[in-house]
PDB file of C-alpha atoms in Angstrom:
ATOM      1  CA  MET A   1      22.921   0.446  12.158  1.00  0.00           C
ATOM      2  CA  PHE A   2      22.664  -2.880  14.355  1.00  0.00           C
ATOM      3  CA  SER A   3      18.926  -2.836  13.339  1.00  0.00           C
ATOM      4  CA  TYR A   4      20.028  -3.042   9.444  1.00  0.00           C
ATOM      5  CA  TYR A   5      22.174  -6.740   9.929  1.00  0.00           C
ATOM      6  CA  ALA A   6      19.761  -7.692  12.979  1.00  0.00           C
ATOM      7  CA  MET A   7      17.478  -7.731   9.335  1.00  0.00           C
ATOM      8  CA  LYS A   8      19.676  -9.838   7.479  1.00  0.00           C
ATOM      9  CA  LEU A   9      20.324 -11.948   9.505  1.00  0.00           C
ATOM     10  CA  LEU A  10      16.703 -12.860  10.313  1.00  0.00           C
ATOM     11  CA  SER A  11      15.887 -12.399   6.945  1.00  0.00           C
ATOM     12  CA  HIS A  12      18.213 -14.936   5.866  1.00  0.00           C
ATOM     13  CA  LEU A  13      16.764 -17.319   9.040  1.00  0.00           C
ATOM     14  CA  ILE A  14      13.935 -16.900   7.757  1.00  0.00           C
ATOM     15  CA  CYS A  15      14.706 -17.336   4.020  1.00  0.00           C
ATOM     16  CA  ILE A  16      16.346 -21.599   4.745  1.00  0.00           C
ATOM     17  CA  LEU A  17      12.592 -21.929   6.220  1.00  0.00           C
ATOM     18  CA  PRO A  18       9.838 -24.301   3.201  1.00  0.00           C
ATOM     19  CA  TYR A  19       7.316 -21.510   2.616  1.00  0.00           C
ATOM     20  CA  PRO A  20       4.583 -22.986   5.002  1.00  0.00           C
ATOM     21  CA  ALA A  21       6.925 -23.095   8.133  1.00  0.00           C
ATOM     22  CA  ALA A  22       7.352 -19.327   7.603  1.00  0.00           C
ATOM     23  CA  MET A  23       4.041 -18.039   6.944  1.00  0.00           C
ATOM     24  CA  ALA A  24       2.855 -20.465  10.352  1.00  0.00           C
ATOM     25  CA  LEU A  25       5.975 -18.852  12.535  1.00  0.00           C
ATOM     26  CA  GLY A  26       4.309 -15.430  10.476  1.00  0.00           C
ATOM     27  CA  GLU A  27       0.845 -16.497  11.654  1.00  0.00           C
ATOM     28  CA  GLY A  28       1.743 -16.997  15.136  1.00  0.00           C
ATOM     29  CA  LEU A  29       4.088 -13.675  15.597  1.00  0.00           C
ATOM     30  CA  ALA A  30       0.990 -12.037  14.653  1.00  0.00           C
ATOM     31  CA  ARG A  31      -1.378 -13.892  16.961  1.00  0.00           C
ATOM     32  CA  LEU A  32       1.244 -12.959  20.080  1.00  0.00           C
ATOM     33  CA  ALA A  33       1.975  -9.668  18.932  1.00  0.00           C
ATOM     34  CA  TRP A  34      -1.718  -8.915  18.427  1.00  0.00           C
ATOM     35  CA  HIS A  35      -1.803  -9.202  22.985  1.00  0.00           C
ATOM     36  CA  PHE A  36       0.601  -5.505  23.263  1.00  0.00           C
ATOM     37  CA  ILE A  37      -1.457  -3.680  20.591  1.00  0.00           C
ATOM     38  CA  PRO A  38      -2.418  -0.457  23.113  1.00  0.00           C
ATOM     39  CA  THR A  39      -6.346  -1.000  23.941  1.00  0.00           C
ATOM     40  CA  ARG A  40      -7.438   2.278  22.027  1.00  0.00           C
ATOM     41  CA  ARG A  41      -5.811   1.612  19.052  1.00  0.00           C
ATOM     42  CA  LYS A  42      -8.363  -1.461  18.729  1.00  0.00           C
ATOM     43  CA  THR A  43     -11.791   0.070  20.114  1.00  0.00           C
ATOM     44  CA  LEU A  44     -10.540   2.770  17.531  1.00  0.00           C
ATOM     45  CA  ALA A  45     -10.624   0.177  14.893  1.00  0.00           C
ATOM     46  CA  GLY A  46     -13.399  -1.397  15.509  1.00  0.00           C
ATOM     47  CA  GLU A  47     -15.194   2.163  15.613  1.00  0.00           C
ATOM     48  CA  GLN A  48     -13.530   2.185  12.869  1.00  0.00           C
ATOM     49  CA  VAL A  49     -14.862  -0.515  10.908  1.00  0.00           C
ATOM     50  CA  MET A  50     -18.360  -0.285  12.568  1.00  0.00           C
ATOM     51  CA  ARG A  51     -18.882   3.217  10.865  1.00  0.00           C
ATOM     52  CA  CYS A  52     -17.276   2.489   7.323  1.00  0.00           C
ATOM     53  CA  LEU A  53     -19.104  -1.371   7.197  1.00  0.00           C
ATOM     54  CA  GLY A  54     -22.348  -0.838   9.530  1.00  0.00           C
ATOM     55  CA  VAL A  55     -21.581  -4.188  11.471  1.00  0.00           C
ATOM     56  CA  SER A  56     -22.049  -5.223  14.817  1.00  0.00           C
ATOM     57  CA  ALA A  57     -19.264  -4.858  17.354  1.00  0.00           C
ATOM     58  CA  ALA A  58     -18.208  -8.719  17.542  1.00  0.00           C
ATOM     59  CA  GLU A  59     -17.943  -9.034  13.884  1.00  0.00           C
ATOM     60  CA  ALA A  60     -15.838  -5.436  13.730  1.00  0.00           C
ATOM     61  CA  GLU A  61     -13.664  -6.729  16.243  1.00  0.00           C
ATOM     62  CA  ARG A  62     -13.366 -10.097  14.101  1.00  0.00           C
ATOM     63  CA  ILE A  63     -12.670  -7.703  10.622  1.00  0.00           C
ATOM     64  CA  ALA A  64      -9.884  -5.357  13.150  1.00  0.00           C
ATOM     65  CA  ARG A  65      -8.454  -8.187  14.486  1.00  0.00           C
ATOM     66  CA  ALA A  66      -7.917  -9.766  11.098  1.00  0.00           C
ATOM     67  CA  SER A  67      -6.386  -6.958   9.639  1.00  0.00           C
ATOM     68  CA  SER A  68      -3.654  -7.490  12.036  1.00  0.00           C
ATOM     69  CA  LEU A  69      -2.649 -11.187  12.435  1.00  0.00           C
ATOM     70  CA  ARG A  70      -2.348 -10.540   8.683  1.00  0.00           C
ATOM     71  CA  PHE A  71       1.205  -8.159   9.266  1.00  0.00           C
ATOM     72  CA  GLY A  72       2.901 -11.713  10.187  1.00  0.00           C
ATOM     73  CA  PRO A  73       2.607 -13.506   7.354  1.00  0.00           C
ATOM     74  CA  MET A  74       3.231 -10.029   5.646  1.00  0.00           C
ATOM     75  CA  LEU A  75       6.933  -9.356   7.046  1.00  0.00           C
ATOM     76  CA  MET A  76       7.616 -13.161   6.199  1.00  0.00           C
ATOM     77  CA  GLU A  77       7.281 -12.749   3.283  1.00  0.00           C
ATOM     78  CA  VAL A  78       9.212  -9.440   2.724  1.00  0.00           C
ATOM     79  CA  LEU A  79      12.023 -11.065   4.707  1.00  0.00           C
ATOM     80  CA  ARG A  80      12.364 -14.207   1.919  1.00  0.00           C
ATOM     81  CA  TYR A  81      12.757 -11.592  -1.248  1.00  0.00           C
ATOM     82  CA  PRO A  82      15.915 -13.114  -1.859  1.00  0.00           C
ATOM     83  CA  VAL A  83      14.381 -16.416  -2.938  1.00  0.00           C
ATOM     84  CA  MET A  84      10.762 -15.632  -3.803  1.00  0.00           C
ATOM     85  CA  GLN A  85      12.159 -12.778  -6.006  1.00  0.00           C
ATOM     86  CA  PRO A  86      13.223 -15.614  -9.312  1.00  0.00           C
ATOM     87  CA  HIS A  87      10.122 -16.899  -9.345  1.00  0.00           C
ATOM     88  CA  MET A  88       7.667 -13.671  -8.083  1.00  0.00           C
ATOM     89  CA  SER A  89       4.754 -15.690 -10.327  1.00  0.00           C
ATOM     90  CA  ASP A  90       5.020 -18.645  -8.293  1.00  0.00           C
ATOM     91  CA  TYR A  91       4.071 -16.231  -5.492  1.00  0.00           C
ATOM     92  CA  VAL A  92       1.827 -13.983  -7.689  1.00  0.00           C
ATOM     93  CA  THR A  93      -0.506 -12.819 -10.580  1.00  0.00           C
ATOM     94  CA  LEU A  94      -1.092 -10.326 -12.505  1.00  0.00           C
ATOM     95  CA  THR A  95      -4.625 -10.023 -13.508  1.00  0.00           C
ATOM     96  CA  GLY A  96      -6.676  -6.946 -14.709  1.00  0.00           C
ATOM     97  CA  ALA A  97      -5.831  -3.951 -17.515  1.00  0.00           C
ATOM     98  CA  VAL A  98      -2.210  -5.364 -17.356  1.00  0.00           C
ATOM     99  CA  GLU A  99      -1.673  -4.971 -20.895  1.00  0.00           C
ATOM    100  CA  GLU A 100      -2.821  -1.250 -21.083  1.00  0.00           C
ATOM    101  CA  VAL A 101      -0.382  -0.255 -17.991  1.00  0.00           C
ATOM    102  CA  ARG A 102       2.419  -1.708 -20.896  1.00  0.00           C
ATOM    103  CA  ALA A 103       1.061   0.615 -23.699  1.00  0.00           C
ATOM    104  CA  ALA A 104       0.860   3.667 -22.021  1.00  0.00           C
ATOM    105  CA  VAL A 105       4.948   2.588 -20.841  1.00  0.00           C
ATOM    106  CA  ALA A 106       5.167   1.884 -24.175  1.00  0.00           C
ATOM    107  CA  VAL A 107       4.587   5.304 -25.627  1.00  0.00           C
ATOM    108  CA  GLY A 108       7.458   7.227 -23.416  1.00  0.00           C
ATOM    109  CA  LYS A 109       4.740   9.172 -21.509  1.00  0.00           C
ATOM    110  CA  GLY A 110       4.556   6.601 -17.436  1.00  0.00           C
ATOM    111  CA  ALA A 111       1.267   5.925 -15.450  1.00  0.00           C
ATOM    112  CA  ILE A 112       0.605   6.309 -11.991  1.00  0.00           C
ATOM    113  CA  PHE A 113      -0.435   3.149  -9.884  1.00  0.00           C
ATOM    114  CA  ALA A 114      -2.909   3.838  -6.598  1.00  0.00           C
ATOM    115  CA  THR A 115      -3.054   1.909  -4.257  1.00  0.00           C
ATOM    116  CA  SER A 116      -4.586   1.029  -0.791  1.00  0.00           C
ATOM    117  CA  HIS A 117      -2.282  -0.419   2.385  1.00  0.00           C
ATOM    118  CA  SER A 118      -4.934  -3.761   1.309  1.00  0.00           C
ATOM    119  CA  GLY A 119      -2.868  -7.702   1.749  1.00  0.00           C
ATOM    120  CA  ASN A 120       0.732  -7.803   1.146  1.00  0.00           C
ATOM    121  CA  TRP A 121       1.223  -4.651  -0.883  1.00  0.00           C
ATOM    122  CA  GLU A 122       5.105  -4.403  -0.035  1.00  0.00           C
ATOM    123  CA  LEU A 123       4.726  -7.130  -2.549  1.00  0.00           C
ATOM    124  CA  MET A 124       3.010  -5.298  -5.608  1.00  0.00           C
ATOM    125  CA  GLY A 125       6.145  -3.568  -6.473  1.00  0.00           C
ATOM    126  CA  GLY A 126       8.665  -6.471  -7.213  1.00  0.00           C
ATOM    127  CA  ALA A 127       5.904  -8.059  -9.176  1.00  0.00           C
ATOM    128  CA  PHE A 128       5.364  -5.303 -11.493  1.00  0.00           C
ATOM    129  CA  ALA A 129       8.591  -5.207 -11.791  1.00  0.00           C
ATOM    130  CA  SER A 130       9.426  -9.262 -12.571  1.00  0.00           C
ATOM    131  CA  SER A 131       7.256  -8.627 -14.617  1.00  0.00           C
ATOM    132  CA  GLY A 132       9.350  -6.286 -16.894  1.00  0.00           C
ATOM    133  CA  LEU A 133       7.134  -2.948 -15.888  1.00  0.00           C
ATOM    134  CA  PRO A 134       9.128   0.299 -14.927  1.00  0.00           C
ATOM    135  CA  VAL A 135       7.764   0.660 -11.147  1.00  0.00           C
ATOM    136  CA  VAL A 136       9.524   3.409  -8.979  1.00  0.00           C
ATOM    137  CA  GLY A 137       8.235   2.918  -5.224  1.00  0.00           C
ATOM    138  CA  VAL A 138       7.582   6.245  -3.399  1.00  0.00           C
ATOM    139  CA  ALA A 139       8.861   5.279   0.414  1.00  0.00           C
ATOM    140  CA  LYS A 140       8.040   7.044   4.053  1.00  0.00           C
ATOM    141  CA  ARG A 141      11.711   7.554   5.182  1.00  0.00           C
ATOM    142  CA  GLN A 142      11.698   5.290   8.181  1.00  0.00           C
ATOM    143  CA  SER A 143      12.782   7.137  11.448  1.00  0.00           C
ATOM    144  CA  SER A 144      15.083   4.094  12.108  1.00  0.00           C
ATOM    145  CA  ARG A 145      18.103   4.619   9.564  1.00  0.00           C
ATOM    146  CA  GLY A 146      18.674   0.710   9.508  1.00  0.00           C
ATOM    147  CA  MET A 147      15.350  -0.369   9.153  1.00  0.00           C
ATOM    148  CA  ASP A 148      14.891   2.315   6.325  1.00  0.00           C
ATOM    149  CA  ARG A 149      18.868   0.959   4.846  1.00  0.00           C
ATOM    150  CA  PHE A 150      17.168  -2.751   4.660  1.00  0.00           C
ATOM    151  CA  ILE A 151      13.097  -2.269   3.521  1.00  0.00           C
ATOM    152  CA  ASN A 152      14.703   0.067   0.269  1.00  0.00           C
ATOM    153  CA  GLU A 153      17.437  -2.731  -0.082  1.00  0.00           C
ATOM    154  CA  TYR A 154      15.074  -5.628  -0.300  1.00  0.00           C
ATOM    155  CA  ARG A 155      12.307  -3.234  -2.467  1.00  0.00           C
ATOM    156  CA  THR A 156      15.477  -2.417  -5.071  1.00  0.00           C
ATOM    157  CA  LEU A 157      16.180  -6.204  -4.615  1.00  0.00           C
ATOM    158  CA  VAL A 158      12.894  -7.262  -6.109  1.00  0.00           C
ATOM    159  CA  GLY A 159      13.579  -4.393  -9.050  1.00  0.00           C
ATOM    160  CA  MET A 160      11.906  -1.350  -7.984  1.00  0.00           C
ATOM    161  CA  HIS A 161      12.756   2.122  -7.566  1.00  0.00           C
ATOM    162  CA  VAL A 162      13.036   3.932  -5.160  1.00  0.00           C
ATOM    163  CA  THR A 163      12.539   7.575  -3.927  1.00  0.00           C
ATOM    164  CA  TYR A 164      11.170   9.416  -0.947  1.00  0.00           C
ATOM    165  CA  ARG A 165       8.071  11.274  -1.012  1.00  0.00           C
ATOM    166  CA  SER A 166      10.041  14.645  -1.328  1.00  0.00           C
ATOM    167  CA  GLY A 167      11.339  13.597  -4.136  1.00  0.00           C
ATOM    168  CA  VAL A 168       9.029  15.210  -6.203  1.00  0.00           C
ATOM    169  CA  ARG A 169      11.018  16.294  -9.135  1.00  0.00           C
ATOM    170  CA  GLU A 170      12.014  12.833  -9.721  1.00  0.00           C
ATOM    171  CA  MET A 171       8.978  11.667 -10.071  1.00  0.00           C
ATOM    172  CA  PHE A 172       8.306  14.036 -12.861  1.00  0.00           C
ATOM    173  CA  ARG A 173      11.499  12.994 -14.467  1.00  0.00           C
ATOM    174  CA  MET A 174      10.523   9.337 -14.070  1.00  0.00           C
ATOM    175  CA  ILE A 175       7.633   9.675 -15.932  1.00  0.00           C
ATOM    176  CA  GLY A 176       8.607  11.496 -18.430  1.00  0.00           C
ATOM    177  CA  GLU A 177      11.048   8.440 -19.343  1.00  0.00           C
ATOM    178  CA  GLY A 178       7.960   6.198 -19.047  1.00  0.00           C
ATOM    179  CA  TRP A 179       8.141   4.788 -15.798  1.00  0.00           C
ATOM    180  CA  ILE A 180       5.195   3.889 -12.868  1.00  0.00           C
ATOM    181  CA  ILE A 181       4.687   6.089  -9.765  1.00  0.00           C
ATOM    182  CA  GLY A 182       3.660   3.668  -7.268  1.00  0.00           C
ATOM    183  CA  LEU A 183       1.376   6.002  -5.031  1.00  0.00           C
ATOM    184  CA  ILE A 184      -0.278   4.786  -1.429  1.00  0.00           C
ATOM    185  CA  SER A 185      -3.205   6.465  -1.682  1.00  0.00           C
ATOM    186  CA  ASP A 186      -5.193   5.817   1.546  1.00  0.00           C
ATOM    187  CA  GLN A 187      -3.491   7.640   4.671  1.00  0.00           C
ATOM    188  CA  ASP A 188      -4.742  10.789   6.224  1.00  0.00           C
ATOM    189  CA  PRO A 189      -2.008  13.302   5.900  1.00  0.00           C
ATOM    190  CA  ALA A 190      -1.330  16.887   7.303  1.00  0.00           C
ATOM    191  CA  LEU A 191      -4.790  19.313   5.907  1.00  0.00           C
ATOM    192  CA  ARG A 192      -2.184  20.851   4.114  1.00  0.00           C
ATOM    193  CA  ASP A 193      -1.484  18.362   1.889  1.00  0.00           C
ATOM    194  CA  GLY A 194      -4.589  16.771   1.585  1.00  0.00           C
ATOM    195  CA  VAL A 195      -8.130  17.755   0.201  1.00  0.00           C
ATOM    196  CA  ILE A 196     -11.216  16.208   1.273  1.00  0.00           C
ATOM    197  CA  VAL A 197     -13.639  14.199  -0.657  1.00  0.00           C
ATOM    198  CA  ASP A 198     -16.010  11.329   0.047  1.00  0.00           C
ATOM    199  CA  PHE A 199     -14.882   7.761   2.026  1.00  0.00           C
ATOM    200  CA  PHE A 200     -17.192   5.325   3.057  1.00  0.00           C
ATOM    201  CA  GLY A 201     -19.702   8.641   3.415  1.00  0.00           C
ATOM    202  CA  GLN A 202     -17.736  10.841   5.675  1.00  0.00           C
ATOM    203  CA  PRO A 203     -15.601  14.032   4.384  1.00  0.00           C
ATOM    204  CA  THR A 204     -12.078  12.387   4.570  1.00  0.00           C
ATOM    205  CA  ASN A 205      -8.948  14.037   3.982  1.00  0.00           C
ATOM    206  CA  THR A 206      -7.495  12.747   1.466  1.00  0.00           C
ATOM    207  CA  PHE A 207      -3.378  12.930  -0.179  1.00  0.00           C
ATOM    208  CA  THR A 208      -3.716  14.194  -3.676  1.00  0.00           C
ATOM    209  CA  GLY A 209      -0.607  13.082  -5.122  1.00  0.00           C
ATOM    210  CA  ALA A 210      -1.474  10.316  -7.646  1.00  0.00           C
ATOM    211  CA  ALA A 211      -4.060  13.249  -8.943  1.00  0.00           C
ATOM    212  CA  ALA A 212      -2.231  16.260  -9.203  1.00  0.00           C
ATOM    213  CA  ILE A 213       1.051  14.482 -10.760  1.00  0.00           C
ATOM    214  CA  ALA A 214      -1.549  12.364 -13.298  1.00  0.00           C
ATOM    215  CA  ARG A 215      -2.708  15.753 -14.095  1.00  0.00           C
ATOM    216  CA  ARG A 216       0.847  17.559 -14.337  1.00  0.00           C
ATOM    217  CA  CYS A 217       2.025  14.542 -17.032  1.00  0.00           C
ATOM    218  CA  GLU A 218      -0.604  14.001 -18.412  1.00  0.00           C
ATOM    219  CA  VAL A 219      -1.045  10.408 -17.753  1.00  0.00           C
ATOM    220  CA  PRO A 220      -3.616   7.775 -16.679  1.00  0.00           C
ATOM    221  CA  ILE A 221      -4.313   6.547 -12.768  1.00  0.00           C
ATOM    222  CA  PHE A 222      -4.567   3.134 -12.757  1.00  0.00           C
ATOM    223  CA  PRO A 223      -5.938   1.472  -9.315  1.00  0.00           C
ATOM    224  CA  VAL A 224      -4.498  -1.472  -8.723  1.00  0.00           C
ATOM    225  CA  PHE A 225      -4.174  -3.678  -5.563  1.00  0.00           C
ATOM    226  CA  ILE A 226      -3.505  -6.723  -4.041  1.00  0.00           C
ATOM    227  CA  HIS A 227      -5.399 -10.027  -2.616  1.00  0.00           C
ATOM    228  CA  ARG A 228      -4.058 -12.973  -1.189  1.00  0.00           C
ATOM    229  CA  GLU A 229      -6.534 -16.226  -1.553  1.00  0.00           C
ATOM    230  CA  GLU A 230      -6.250 -18.503   0.727  1.00  0.00           C
ATOM    231  CA  ASN A 231      -3.583 -20.942   0.126  1.00  0.00           C
ATOM    232  CA  GLY A 232      -1.526 -18.071  -0.082  1.00  0.00           C
ATOM    233  CA  HIS A 233      -1.129 -17.004  -3.433  1.00  0.00           C
ATOM    234  CA  HIS A 234      -1.713 -13.282  -4.091  1.00  0.00           C
ATOM    235  CA  VAL A 235      -3.681 -12.008  -6.531  1.00  0.00           C
ATOM    236  CA  ILE A 236      -3.394  -8.488  -8.012  1.00  0.00           C
ATOM    237  CA  THR A 237      -5.532  -6.213  -9.838  1.00  0.00           C
ATOM    238  CA  VAL A 238      -5.097  -3.838 -12.292  1.00  0.00           C
ATOM    239  CA  GLU A 239      -8.411  -1.713 -12.503  1.00  0.00           C
ATOM    240  CA  PRO A 240      -9.374   0.702 -15.197  1.00  0.00           C
ATOM    241  CA  PRO A 241      -7.719   3.929 -15.855  1.00  0.00           C
ATOM    242  CA  LEU A 242      -8.854   7.204 -14.359  1.00  0.00           C
ATOM    243  CA  THR A 243      -7.675  10.074 -16.719  1.00  0.00           C
ATOM    244  CA  VAL A 244      -8.094  13.729 -15.396  1.00  0.00           C
ATOM    245  CA  ASP A 245      -9.543  16.450 -17.853  1.00  0.00           C
ATOM    246  CA  LYS A 246      -7.620  19.547 -17.496  1.00  0.00           C
ATOM    247  CA  THR A 247      -9.777  22.395 -17.205  1.00  0.00           C
ATOM    248  CA  ASP A 248      -8.823  25.917 -16.136  1.00  0.00           C
ATOM    249  CA  ASP A 249      -9.984  24.791 -12.328  1.00  0.00           C
ATOM    250  CA  ARG A 250      -6.860  22.452 -11.297  1.00  0.00           C
ATOM    251  CA  ALA A 251      -8.391  22.287  -7.768  1.00  0.00           C
ATOM    252  CA  ALA A 252     -11.587  21.016  -8.600  1.00  0.00           C
ATOM    253  CA  ASP A 253      -9.912  18.153 -11.462  1.00  0.00           C
ATOM    254  CA  VAL A 254      -7.560  17.721  -8.800  1.00  0.00           C
ATOM    255  CA  ARG A 255     -10.623  17.181  -6.010  1.00  0.00           C
ATOM    256  CA  ARG A 256     -12.830  15.190  -8.721  1.00  0.00           C
ATOM    257  CA  VAL A 257     -10.234  12.595  -9.657  1.00  0.00           C
ATOM    258  CA  THR A 258      -8.496  11.981  -5.874  1.00  0.00           C
ATOM    259  CA  GLN A 259     -12.760  11.315  -5.095  1.00  0.00           C
ATOM    260  CA  CYS A 260     -12.766   8.666  -8.558  1.00  0.00           C
ATOM    261  CA  VAL A 261      -9.546   7.053  -6.663  1.00  0.00           C
ATOM    262  CA  SER A 262     -10.974   6.882  -3.046  1.00  0.00           C
ATOM    263  CA  ASP A 263     -14.420   5.270  -4.703  1.00  0.00           C
ATOM    264  CA  ARG A 264     -11.977   2.752  -5.908  1.00  0.00           C
ATOM    265  CA  ILE A 265     -10.143   1.975  -2.313  1.00  0.00           C
ATOM    266  CA  GLU A 266     -14.123   1.799  -1.094  1.00  0.00           C
ATOM    267  CA  ALA A 267     -14.960  -0.615  -3.315  1.00  0.00           C
ATOM    268  CA  TRP A 268     -12.199  -2.834  -2.629  1.00  0.00           C
ATOM    269  CA  VAL A 269     -12.013  -2.581   0.911  1.00  0.00           C
ATOM    270  CA  ARG A 270     -15.914  -2.742   0.858  1.00  0.00           C
ATOM    271  CA  ARG A 271     -15.349  -6.439  -1.121  1.00  0.00           C
ATOM    272  CA  TYR A 272     -11.503  -7.574   1.514  1.00  0.00           C
ATOM    273  CA  PRO A 273     -12.426  -5.842   4.869  1.00  0.00           C
ATOM    274  CA  GLU A 274     -10.575  -8.569   6.702  1.00  0.00           C
ATOM    275  CA  GLU A 275      -7.396  -7.148   4.321  1.00  0.00           C
ATOM    276  CA  TRP A 276      -7.152  -3.545   4.447  1.00  0.00           C
ATOM    277  CA  PHE A 277      -5.523  -1.792   7.412  1.00  0.00           C
ATOM    278  CA  TRP A 278      -8.003  -0.610  10.177  1.00  0.00           C
ATOM    279  CA  LEU A 279      -5.581   0.468  12.883  1.00  0.00           C
ATOM    280  CA  HIS A 280      -4.048   3.424  10.644  1.00  0.00           C
ATOM    281  CA  ASP A 281      -6.812   6.673  12.306  1.00  0.00           C
ATOM    282  CA  ARG A 282      -7.627   7.222   9.178  1.00  0.00           C
ATOM    283  CA  TRP A 283      -9.738  10.329  10.548  1.00  0.00           C
ATOM    284  CA  LYS A 284      -6.916  11.458  12.852  1.00  0.00           C
ATOM    285  CA  SER A 285      -6.834  14.826  11.092  1.00  0.00           C
ATOM    286  CA  LEU A 286     -10.708  16.133  10.807  1.00  0.00           C
ATOM    287  CA  ARG A 287     -11.302  15.203  14.542  1.00  0.00           C
ATOM    288  CA  GLU A 288      -8.009  17.256  15.435  1.00  0.00           C
ATOM    289  CA  GLU A 289      -9.681  19.780  13.681  1.00  0.00           C
ATOM    290  CA  GLN A 290     -12.730  19.888  15.383  1.00  0.00           C
TER     291      GLN A 290
END
């Protein structure tokens, strides 16, 4: 559990720093870390940017690098949760269909938040929870027990309830109690766990969780995204909800809505390409199948 206590100590030290100093430190560490990212991973990110956005190699390299450098400030903000949580509205503003979310929760059936690895997605759950919305974060279990304990403790600190991807029954139960399930919907799953949809004009294997759960529980899906402005303030946009029309063809229903979710994510990435996680090998499973 050394990693847990090391992170707790680091968090304590970062909380002592003024916010601008912590962000500057994060940016400096990210610039240093960029030099240690394997060349093949940088090349992959650049190729994905060119293929998706149709930009030059130089512009693709700039976007891929900017995408990586944002992880420094993002880490600093997570480490500063203990001092940010009581004043979350000073750091994050909620916009868009927030009242529609509250209305969905008020009827006691819950909802789904579908988001992407864009901006400081870790901050979204805390911002929603601080605004009074009951949010369940669906986490991937970390290989390090200490890191897993630390990150989930801090997610809970800002008001989220945390469950693992394997806790499907718990998700169904909590939606029935009026909770909102937050799902990151832009990673490349195993082929058996996904469905092929169009993403940036390419066949792309995609998680079906948001559409499948929404269909079964008959709740709306709200695409939600976060953007960091130049002054460091974050703006969360809650987009109008998607609904799953329930027909006799479950697979078609799930595929159709998964495509809609992917379309919303693609539009957001095109709007803020520097904030998406281009280092993720988004088309790995389909490439390996060939």
